[in-house]
């Protein structure tokens, strides 16, 4: 079934929602990445994800919405991985407690960003 999921996600999916998947790891996400046609990717509340997973998602150059809320293992490096996505209009990083001011500096380069959630990120000043 994983092969079918991988083919569907990489070939045709424009919206990929894997939210609330506590067992989803960087390796697991890499098996379905790159999400070439994805416009919306939702990975909120996936506590096992780390920065490498975001790098795999960032291969989708047409990405418009990315939800990484409440992924406690993500650091500033995750945000650096998406800073080149010039099509990004929505970014949710709320509850990513390890993010610091460097993440905010990276976000500033996203000129099309219209919606940003960095609530519950206590290390961003």
Coordinates of C-alpha atoms in Angstrom, one line a residue:
X1 CA 0.0 0.0 0.0
X2 CA 2.9 2.3 0.6
X3 CA 3.9 2.1 -3.0
X4 CA 0.4 3.2 -4.0
X5 CA 0.5 6.0 -1.6
X6 CA 3.9 7.2 -2.8
X7 CA 2.7 7.1 -6.4
X8 CA -0.5 9.0 -5.7
X9 CA 1.2 11.6 -3.6
X10 CA 4.1 12.3 -5.9
X11 CA 2.1 12.1 -9.2
X12 CA -1.2 13.9 -8.6
X13 CA -1.9 15.1 -5.1
X14 CA -2.3 18.8 -4.7
X15 CA -3.4 18.6 -1.0
X16 CA -1.6 16.3 1.3
X17 CA -2.8 16.0 4.9
X18 CA -0.9 13.8 7.2
X19 CA -1.8 15.7 10.4
X20 CA -2.1 13.9 13.7
X21 CA 0.3 11.1 12.6
X22 CA 2.4 10.5 15.7
X23 CA 4.4 7.7 14.1
X24 CA 5.3 9.7 11.0
X25 CA 9.1 10.1 10.8
X26 CA 11.4 11.8 8.5
X27 CA 12.1 8.5 6.8
X28 CA 8.4 7.8 6.4
X29 CA 7.7 11.2 4.9
X30 CA 10.7 10.8 2.6
X31 CA 9.1 7.7 1.2
X32 CA 6.2 9.8 -0.2
X33 CA 8.3 12.9 -1.1
X34 CA 8.9 14.8 -3.3
X35 CA 5.4 16.1 -3.4
X36 CA 5.9 17.8 -6.8
X37 CA 2.3 18.9 -7.4
X38 CA 1.4 19.7 -3.8
X39 CA 0.0 23.1 -3.2
X40 CA -1.1 22.4 0.4
X41 CA 0.8 20.2 2.9
X42 CA -0.5 19.7 6.4
X43 CA 1.8 18.0 8.9
X44 CA 0.6 19.4 12.2
X45 CA 0.9 17.4 15.4
X46 CA 3.4 15.0 14.0
X47 CA 5.8 14.9 17.0
X48 CA 8.4 12.5 15.4
X49 CA 9.1 14.9 12.5
X50 CA 12.5 16.6 12.4
X51 CA 14.1 19.2 10.2
X52 CA 15.0 16.7 7.4
X53 CA 11.3 16.1 6.8
X54 CA 10.7 19.7 6.0
X55 CA 13.6 19.6 3.6
X56 CA 11.8 16.8 1.7
X57 CA 8.5 18.8 1.6
X58 CA 10.4 21.9 0.4
X59 CA 11.0 20.2 -2.9
X60 CA 7.5 21.1 -3.9
X61 CA 8.3 24.5 -5.6
X62 CA 4.6 25.4 -6.0
X63 CA 3.7 25.0 -2.4
X64 CA 1.3 27.6 -1.2
X65 CA 0.3 26.4 2.3
X66 CA 2.4 24.6 4.8
X67 CA 1.1 23.6 8.3
X68 CA 3.8 22.4 10.7
X69 CA 2.0 23.4 13.9
X70 CA 2.8 21.5 17.1
X71 CA 5.8 19.6 15.7
X72 CA 8.1 19.9 18.7
X73 CA 11.2 18.5 17.0
X74 CA 11.5 21.3 14.4
X75 CA 14.3 23.9 14.8
X76 CA 15.3 27.0 12.8
X77 CA 16.9 24.7 10.2
X78 CA 13.3 23.5 9.2
X79 CA 12.4 27.1 8.5
X80 CA 15.6 27.6 6.5
X81 CA 14.5 24.7 4.3
X82 CA 11.3 26.5 3.3
X83 CA 12.7 30.1 3.0
X84 CA 13.2 29.7 -0.7
X85 CA 9.6 28.8 -1.4
X86 CA 8.5 32.0 -3.1
X87 CA 5.0 30.8 -3.7
X88 CA 4.3 30.2 0.0
X89 CA 1.3 32.3 1.2
X90 CA 0.3 30.5 4.5
X91 CA 2.8 29.1 7.1
X92 CA 1.7 27.7 10.4
X93 CA 4.5 27.1 12.9
X94 CA 2.5 27.6 16.1
X95 CA 3.6 25.5 19.0
X96 CA 7.1 24.7 17.5
X97 CA 8.8 25.4 20.8
X98 CA 12.4 25.1 19.5
X99 CA 12.1 27.9 16.9
X100 CA 14.2 31.0 17.7
X101 CA 14.8 34.4 16.1
X102 CA 16.7 32.9 13.2
X103 CA 13.5 31.3 12.0
X104 CA 11.8 34.7 12.1
X105 CA 14.6 36.2 9.9
X106 CA 14.1 33.4 7.4
X107 CA 10.4 33.9 7.3
X108 CA 10.9 37.6 6.5
X109 CA 12.2 36.6 3.0
X110 CA 8.8 35.1 2.1
X111 CA 7.4 38.0 0.2
X112 CA 4.0 36.4 -0.7
X113 CA 3.3 35.2 2.8
X114 CA -0.1 36.4 3.9
X115 CA -0.9 34.2 6.9
X116 CA 1.7 33.4 9.5
X117 CA 1.2 31.7 12.9
X118 CA 4.1 31.6 15.2
X119 CA 2.0 31.6 18.4
X120 CA 3.3 29.4 21.2
X121 CA 6.9 29.8 20.0
X122 CA 8.4 31.2 23.2
X123 CA 12.0 31.5 21.9
X124 CA 11.0 33.9 19.2
X125 CA 11.4 37.4 20.7

